[in-house]
mmCIF file of C-alpha atoms in Angstrom:
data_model
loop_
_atom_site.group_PDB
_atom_site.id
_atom_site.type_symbol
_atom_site.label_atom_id
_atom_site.label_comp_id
_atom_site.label_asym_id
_atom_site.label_seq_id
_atom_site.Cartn_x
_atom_site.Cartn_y
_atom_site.Cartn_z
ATOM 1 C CA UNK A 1 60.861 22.463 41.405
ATOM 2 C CA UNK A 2 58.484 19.680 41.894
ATOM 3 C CA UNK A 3 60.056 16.883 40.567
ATOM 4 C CA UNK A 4 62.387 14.399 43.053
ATOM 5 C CA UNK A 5 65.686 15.825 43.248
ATOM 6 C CA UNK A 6 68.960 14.204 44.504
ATOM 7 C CA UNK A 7 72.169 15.392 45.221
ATOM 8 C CA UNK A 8 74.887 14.710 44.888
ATOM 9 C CA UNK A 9 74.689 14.153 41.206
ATOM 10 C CA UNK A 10 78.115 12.796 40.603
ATOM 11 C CA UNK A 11 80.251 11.151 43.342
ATOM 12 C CA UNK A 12 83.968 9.821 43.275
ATOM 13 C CA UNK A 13 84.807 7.909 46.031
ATOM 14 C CA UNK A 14 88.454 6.134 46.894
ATOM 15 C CA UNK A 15 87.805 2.007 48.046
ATOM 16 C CA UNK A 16 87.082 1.979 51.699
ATOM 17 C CA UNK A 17 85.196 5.766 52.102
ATOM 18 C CA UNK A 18 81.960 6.237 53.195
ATOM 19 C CA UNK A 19 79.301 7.992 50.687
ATOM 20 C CA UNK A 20 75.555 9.532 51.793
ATOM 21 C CA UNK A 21 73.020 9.893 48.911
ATOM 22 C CA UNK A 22 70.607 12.105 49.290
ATOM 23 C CA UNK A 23 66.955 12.206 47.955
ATOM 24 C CA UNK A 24 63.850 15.212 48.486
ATOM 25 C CA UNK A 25 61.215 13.198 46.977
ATOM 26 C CA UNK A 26 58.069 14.527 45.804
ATOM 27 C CA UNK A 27 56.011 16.710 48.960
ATOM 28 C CA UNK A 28 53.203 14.802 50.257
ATOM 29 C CA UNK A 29 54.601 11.274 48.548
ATOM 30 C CA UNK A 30 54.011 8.679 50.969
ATOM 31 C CA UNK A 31 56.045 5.791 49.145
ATOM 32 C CA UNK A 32 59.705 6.111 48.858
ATOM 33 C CA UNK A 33 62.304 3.684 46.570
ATOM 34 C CA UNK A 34 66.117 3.567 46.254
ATOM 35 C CA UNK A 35 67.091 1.194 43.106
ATOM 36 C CA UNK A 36 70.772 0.693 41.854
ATOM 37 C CA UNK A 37 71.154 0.925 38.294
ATOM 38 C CA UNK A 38 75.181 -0.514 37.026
ATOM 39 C CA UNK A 39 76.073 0.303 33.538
ATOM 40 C CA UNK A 40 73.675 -1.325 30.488
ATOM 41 C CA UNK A 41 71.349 -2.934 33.001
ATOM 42 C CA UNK A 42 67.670 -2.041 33.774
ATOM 43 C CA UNK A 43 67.643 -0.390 38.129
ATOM 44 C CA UNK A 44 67.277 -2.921 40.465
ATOM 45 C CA UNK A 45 65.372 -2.195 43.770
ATOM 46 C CA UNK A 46 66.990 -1.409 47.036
ATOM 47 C CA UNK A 47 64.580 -0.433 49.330
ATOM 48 C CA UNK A 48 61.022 1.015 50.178
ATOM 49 C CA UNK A 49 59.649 3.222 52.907
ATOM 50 C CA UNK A 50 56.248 3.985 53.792
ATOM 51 C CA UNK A 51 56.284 7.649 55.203
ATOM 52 C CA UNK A 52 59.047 6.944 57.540
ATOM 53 C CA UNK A 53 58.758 3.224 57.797
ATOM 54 C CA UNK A 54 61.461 0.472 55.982
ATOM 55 C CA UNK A 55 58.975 -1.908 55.426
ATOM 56 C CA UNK A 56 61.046 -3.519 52.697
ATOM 57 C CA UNK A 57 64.904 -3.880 52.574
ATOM 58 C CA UNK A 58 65.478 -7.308 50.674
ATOM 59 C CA UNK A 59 67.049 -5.482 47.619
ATOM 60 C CA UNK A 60 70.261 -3.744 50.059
ATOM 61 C CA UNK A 61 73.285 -6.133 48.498
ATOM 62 C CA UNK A 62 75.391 -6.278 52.074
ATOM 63 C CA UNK A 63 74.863 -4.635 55.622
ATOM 64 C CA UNK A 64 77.256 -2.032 54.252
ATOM 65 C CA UNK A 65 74.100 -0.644 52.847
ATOM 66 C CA UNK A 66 72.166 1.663 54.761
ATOM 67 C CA UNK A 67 69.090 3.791 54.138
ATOM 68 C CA UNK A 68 66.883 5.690 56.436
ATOM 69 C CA UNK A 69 63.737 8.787 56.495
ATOM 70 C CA UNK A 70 63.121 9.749 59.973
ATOM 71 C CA UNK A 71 60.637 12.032 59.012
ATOM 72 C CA UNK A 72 58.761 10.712 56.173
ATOM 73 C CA UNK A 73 60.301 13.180 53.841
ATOM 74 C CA UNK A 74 64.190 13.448 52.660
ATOM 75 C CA UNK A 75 65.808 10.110 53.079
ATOM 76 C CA UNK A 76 69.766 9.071 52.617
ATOM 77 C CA UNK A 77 71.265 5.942 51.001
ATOM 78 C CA UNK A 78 74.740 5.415 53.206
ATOM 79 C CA UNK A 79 77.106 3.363 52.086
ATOM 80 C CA UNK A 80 80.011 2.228 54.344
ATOM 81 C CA UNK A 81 83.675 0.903 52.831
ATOM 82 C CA UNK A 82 82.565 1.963 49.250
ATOM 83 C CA UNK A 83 84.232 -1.367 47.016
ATOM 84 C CA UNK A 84 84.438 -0.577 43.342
ATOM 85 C CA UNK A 85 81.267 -3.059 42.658
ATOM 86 C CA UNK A 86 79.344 -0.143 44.349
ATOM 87 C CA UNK A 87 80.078 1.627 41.044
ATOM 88 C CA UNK A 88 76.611 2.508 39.549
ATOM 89 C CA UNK A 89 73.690 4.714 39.384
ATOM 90 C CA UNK A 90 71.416 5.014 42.647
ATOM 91 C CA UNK A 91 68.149 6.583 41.455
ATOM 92 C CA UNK A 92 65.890 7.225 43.957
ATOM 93 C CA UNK A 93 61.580 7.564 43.536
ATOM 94 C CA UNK A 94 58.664 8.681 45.113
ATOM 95 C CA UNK A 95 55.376 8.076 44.893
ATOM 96 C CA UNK A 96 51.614 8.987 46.392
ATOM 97 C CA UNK A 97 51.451 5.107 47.047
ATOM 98 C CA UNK A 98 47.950 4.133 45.661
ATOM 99 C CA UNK A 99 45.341 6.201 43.428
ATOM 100 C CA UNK A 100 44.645 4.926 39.808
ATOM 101 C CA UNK A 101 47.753 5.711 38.634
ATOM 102 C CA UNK A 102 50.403 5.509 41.320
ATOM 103 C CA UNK A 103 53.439 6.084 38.820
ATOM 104 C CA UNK A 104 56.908 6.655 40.785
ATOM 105 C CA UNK A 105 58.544 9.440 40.326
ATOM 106 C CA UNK A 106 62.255 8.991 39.521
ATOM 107 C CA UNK A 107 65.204 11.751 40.369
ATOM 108 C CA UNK A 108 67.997 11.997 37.974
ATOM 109 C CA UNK A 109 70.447 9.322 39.954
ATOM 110 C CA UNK A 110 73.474 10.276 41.722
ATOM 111 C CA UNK A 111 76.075 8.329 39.465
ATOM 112 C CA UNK A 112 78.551 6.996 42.200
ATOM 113 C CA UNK A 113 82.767 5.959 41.009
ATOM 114 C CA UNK A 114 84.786 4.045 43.260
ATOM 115 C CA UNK A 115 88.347 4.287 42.448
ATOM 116 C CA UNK B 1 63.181 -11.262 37.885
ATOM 117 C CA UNK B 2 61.469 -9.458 35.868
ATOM 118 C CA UNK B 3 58.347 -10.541 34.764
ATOM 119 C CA UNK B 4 58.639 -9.635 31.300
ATOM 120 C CA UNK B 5 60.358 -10.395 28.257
ATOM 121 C CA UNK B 6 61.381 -7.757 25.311
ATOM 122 C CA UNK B 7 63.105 -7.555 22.445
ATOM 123 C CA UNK B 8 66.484 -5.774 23.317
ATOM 124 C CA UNK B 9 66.573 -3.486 20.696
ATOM 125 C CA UNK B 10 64.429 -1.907 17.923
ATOM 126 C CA UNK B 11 65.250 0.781 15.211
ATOM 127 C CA UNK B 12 62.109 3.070 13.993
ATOM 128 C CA UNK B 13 62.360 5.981 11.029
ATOM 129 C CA UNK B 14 61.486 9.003 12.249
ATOM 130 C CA UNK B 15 57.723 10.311 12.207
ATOM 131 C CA UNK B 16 56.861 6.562 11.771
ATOM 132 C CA UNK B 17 54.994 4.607 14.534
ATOM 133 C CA UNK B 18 56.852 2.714 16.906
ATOM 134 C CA UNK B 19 55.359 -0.524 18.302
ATOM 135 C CA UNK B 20 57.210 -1.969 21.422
ATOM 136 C CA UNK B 21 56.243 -5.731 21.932
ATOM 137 C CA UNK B 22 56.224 -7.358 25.760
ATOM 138 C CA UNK B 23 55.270 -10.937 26.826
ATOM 139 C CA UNK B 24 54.117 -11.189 30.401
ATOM 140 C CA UNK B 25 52.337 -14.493 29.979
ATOM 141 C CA UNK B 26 52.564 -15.087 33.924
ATOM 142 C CA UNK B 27 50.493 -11.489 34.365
ATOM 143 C CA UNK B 28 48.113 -11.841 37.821
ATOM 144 C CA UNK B 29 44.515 -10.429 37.753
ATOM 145 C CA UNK B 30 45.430 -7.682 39.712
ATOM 146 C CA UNK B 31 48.301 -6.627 38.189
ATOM 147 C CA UNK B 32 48.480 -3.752 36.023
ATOM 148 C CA UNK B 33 51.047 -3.586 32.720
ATOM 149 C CA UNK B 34 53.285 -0.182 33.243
ATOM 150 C CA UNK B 35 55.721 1.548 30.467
ATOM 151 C CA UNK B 36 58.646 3.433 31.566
ATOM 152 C CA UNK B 37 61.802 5.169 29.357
ATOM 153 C CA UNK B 38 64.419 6.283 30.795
ATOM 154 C CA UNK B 39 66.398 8.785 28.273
ATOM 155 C CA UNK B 40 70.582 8.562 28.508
ATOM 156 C CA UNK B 41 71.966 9.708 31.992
ATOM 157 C CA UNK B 42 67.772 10.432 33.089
ATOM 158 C CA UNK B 43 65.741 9.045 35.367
ATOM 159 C CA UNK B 44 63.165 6.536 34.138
ATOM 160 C CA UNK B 45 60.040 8.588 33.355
ATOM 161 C CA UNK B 46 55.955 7.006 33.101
ATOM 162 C CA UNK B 47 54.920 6.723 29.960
ATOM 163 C CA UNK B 48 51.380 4.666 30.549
ATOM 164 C CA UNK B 49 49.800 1.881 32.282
ATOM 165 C CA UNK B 50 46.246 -0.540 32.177
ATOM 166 C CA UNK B 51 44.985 -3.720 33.092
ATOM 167 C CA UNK B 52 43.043 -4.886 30.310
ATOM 168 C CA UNK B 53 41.358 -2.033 27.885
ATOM 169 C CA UNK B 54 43.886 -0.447 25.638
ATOM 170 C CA UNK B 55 44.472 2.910 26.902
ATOM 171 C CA UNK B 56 45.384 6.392 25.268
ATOM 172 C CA UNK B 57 47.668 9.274 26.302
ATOM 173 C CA UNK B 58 49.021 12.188 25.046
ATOM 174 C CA UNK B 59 52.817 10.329 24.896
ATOM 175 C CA UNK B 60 51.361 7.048 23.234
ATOM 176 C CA UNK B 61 48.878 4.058 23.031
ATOM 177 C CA UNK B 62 49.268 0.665 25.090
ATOM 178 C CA UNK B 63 47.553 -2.569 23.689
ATOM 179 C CA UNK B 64 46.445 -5.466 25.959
ATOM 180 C CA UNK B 65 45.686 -8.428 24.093
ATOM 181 C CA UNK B 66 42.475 -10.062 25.688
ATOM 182 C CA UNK B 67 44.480 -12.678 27.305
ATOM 183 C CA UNK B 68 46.955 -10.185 29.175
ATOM 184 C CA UNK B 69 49.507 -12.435 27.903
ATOM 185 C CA UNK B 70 51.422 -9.347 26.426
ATOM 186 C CA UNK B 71 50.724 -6.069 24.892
ATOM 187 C CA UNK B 72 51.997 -3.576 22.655
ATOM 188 C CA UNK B 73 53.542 0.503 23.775
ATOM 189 C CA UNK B 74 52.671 2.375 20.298
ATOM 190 C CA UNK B 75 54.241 5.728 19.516
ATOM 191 C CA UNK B 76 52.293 6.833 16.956
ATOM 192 C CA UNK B 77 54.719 9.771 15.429
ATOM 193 C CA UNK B 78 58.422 8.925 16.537
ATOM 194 C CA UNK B 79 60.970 11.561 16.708
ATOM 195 C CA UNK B 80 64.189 11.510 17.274
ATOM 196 C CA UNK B 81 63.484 12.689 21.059
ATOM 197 C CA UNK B 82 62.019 9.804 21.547
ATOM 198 C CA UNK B 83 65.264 7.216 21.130
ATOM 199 C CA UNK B 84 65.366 5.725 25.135
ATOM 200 C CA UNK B 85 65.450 2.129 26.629
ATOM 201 C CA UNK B 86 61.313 1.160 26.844
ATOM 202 C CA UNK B 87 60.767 -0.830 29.946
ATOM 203 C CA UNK B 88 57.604 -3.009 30.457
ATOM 204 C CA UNK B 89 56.589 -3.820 33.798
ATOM 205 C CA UNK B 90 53.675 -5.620 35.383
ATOM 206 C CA UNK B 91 52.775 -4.325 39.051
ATOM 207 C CA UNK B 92 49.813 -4.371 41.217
ATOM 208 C CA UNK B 93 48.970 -0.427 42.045
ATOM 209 C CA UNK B 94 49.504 -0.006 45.572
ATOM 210 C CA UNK B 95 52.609 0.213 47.139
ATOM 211 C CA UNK B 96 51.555 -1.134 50.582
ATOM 212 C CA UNK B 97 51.103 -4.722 48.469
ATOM 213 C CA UNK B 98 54.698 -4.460 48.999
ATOM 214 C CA UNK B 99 55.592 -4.802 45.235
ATOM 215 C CA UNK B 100 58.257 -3.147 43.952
ATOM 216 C CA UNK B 101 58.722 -2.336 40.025
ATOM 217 C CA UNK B 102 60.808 -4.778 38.883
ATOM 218 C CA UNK B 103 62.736 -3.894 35.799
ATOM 219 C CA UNK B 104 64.454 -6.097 33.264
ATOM 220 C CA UNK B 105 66.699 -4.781 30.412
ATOM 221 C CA UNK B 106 64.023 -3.258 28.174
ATOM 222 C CA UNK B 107 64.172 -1.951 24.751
ATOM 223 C CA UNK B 108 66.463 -0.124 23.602
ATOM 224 C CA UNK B 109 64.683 2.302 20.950
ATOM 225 C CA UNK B 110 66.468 4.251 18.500
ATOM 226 C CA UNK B 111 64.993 6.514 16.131
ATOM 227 C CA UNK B 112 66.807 6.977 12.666
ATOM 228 C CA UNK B 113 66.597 10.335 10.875
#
């Protein structure tokens, strides 16, 4: 498909495990996003690469946060000692990063339970 | 936060047109007005964006007043497929600005049979 996919889609984890999120975004998309999205509310950014580069982290809520995309392409959201306010939907989004559109692409989430 | 302010709900009869109101009286000159739905348990999908002519899709119709103080999303045949939560969002277009969308509740559409 050529849409952004990201797996898993649904993800239980028991307080204190460790989860990795996974995200293929769009081939060729340059611009990469990770927003959290808890029940009722609009998402709320994460994080933003630039081909491979974090140029913008200020959304992560604590260092237990982690995201990386060594190559430009796939990236994964880590999140160490999952605490039940982790709860939510992580949607992840892609996009060519200018042109005279520039829309982002959004994957279906990965909705994320911690027990 | 968000830059914008909507209604948080709306109801619309079906095969009616739906007009979604947003106030972004702070708007920049460079920044453009986006609309994005996101259907229950989907992603957020792009609906249609401008800076200050109205523009025209095949999914619907945005309205910028002249002041780019707000404009209007217009579905202009609702169906029932249509019943998401309508976000407004005000953005410049390149990502290396280092702007991110910034979403705020939205509308929640529903449209009634």
């Amino acid at each position: 498909g050529a849409g952004v996919s990201q797996s898993p889609r649904y993800k239980v984890a028991k307080r204190g495990q460790d989860v990795a999120l996974r995200c293929d975004p769009i081939s060729g998309h340059v611009s990469l996003f990770w927003y959290q999205q808890a029940l009722g509310q609009g998402p709320e950014f994460l994080t933003y690469f630039q081909n491979e580069a974090q140029l913008d982290k200020s959304g992560l809520p604590s260092d237990r946060f982690f995201a990386e995309r060594p190559e430009g392409s796939v990236s994964t959201l880590k999140i160490q000692r999952t605490q039940q306010e982790d709860s939510a939907v992580y949607l992840c989004a892609s996009s060519p990063g200018w042109g005279s559109v520039n829309e982002q692409f959004f994957g279906p989430g990965t909705r994320l339970t911690v027990l | 936060d968000a830059k914008t302010t909507q209604p948080t709900s709306m109801d619309c009869a079906e095969g009616r047109a739906a007009n979604l109101p947003c106030n972004h009286s702070t708007i920049s000159g460079n920044e453009y007005v986006y609309w994005y739905r996101q259907i229950h348990s989907q992603g957020p999908q792009y609906i249609i964006h401008g800076l200050k002519n109205n523009e025209t899709n095949e999914m619907a119709s945005l309205i910028i007043t002249e002041d780019r103080k707000s404009s209007t999303l217009i579905l202009p045949h609702a169906t029932l497929r249509d019943t998401a939560v309508y976000y407004c969002i005000v953005r410049v277009l390149a990502d290396n600005y280092g702007q991110n969308f910034v979403f705020g509740p939205g509308t929640r559409l529903s449209v009634l049979p």
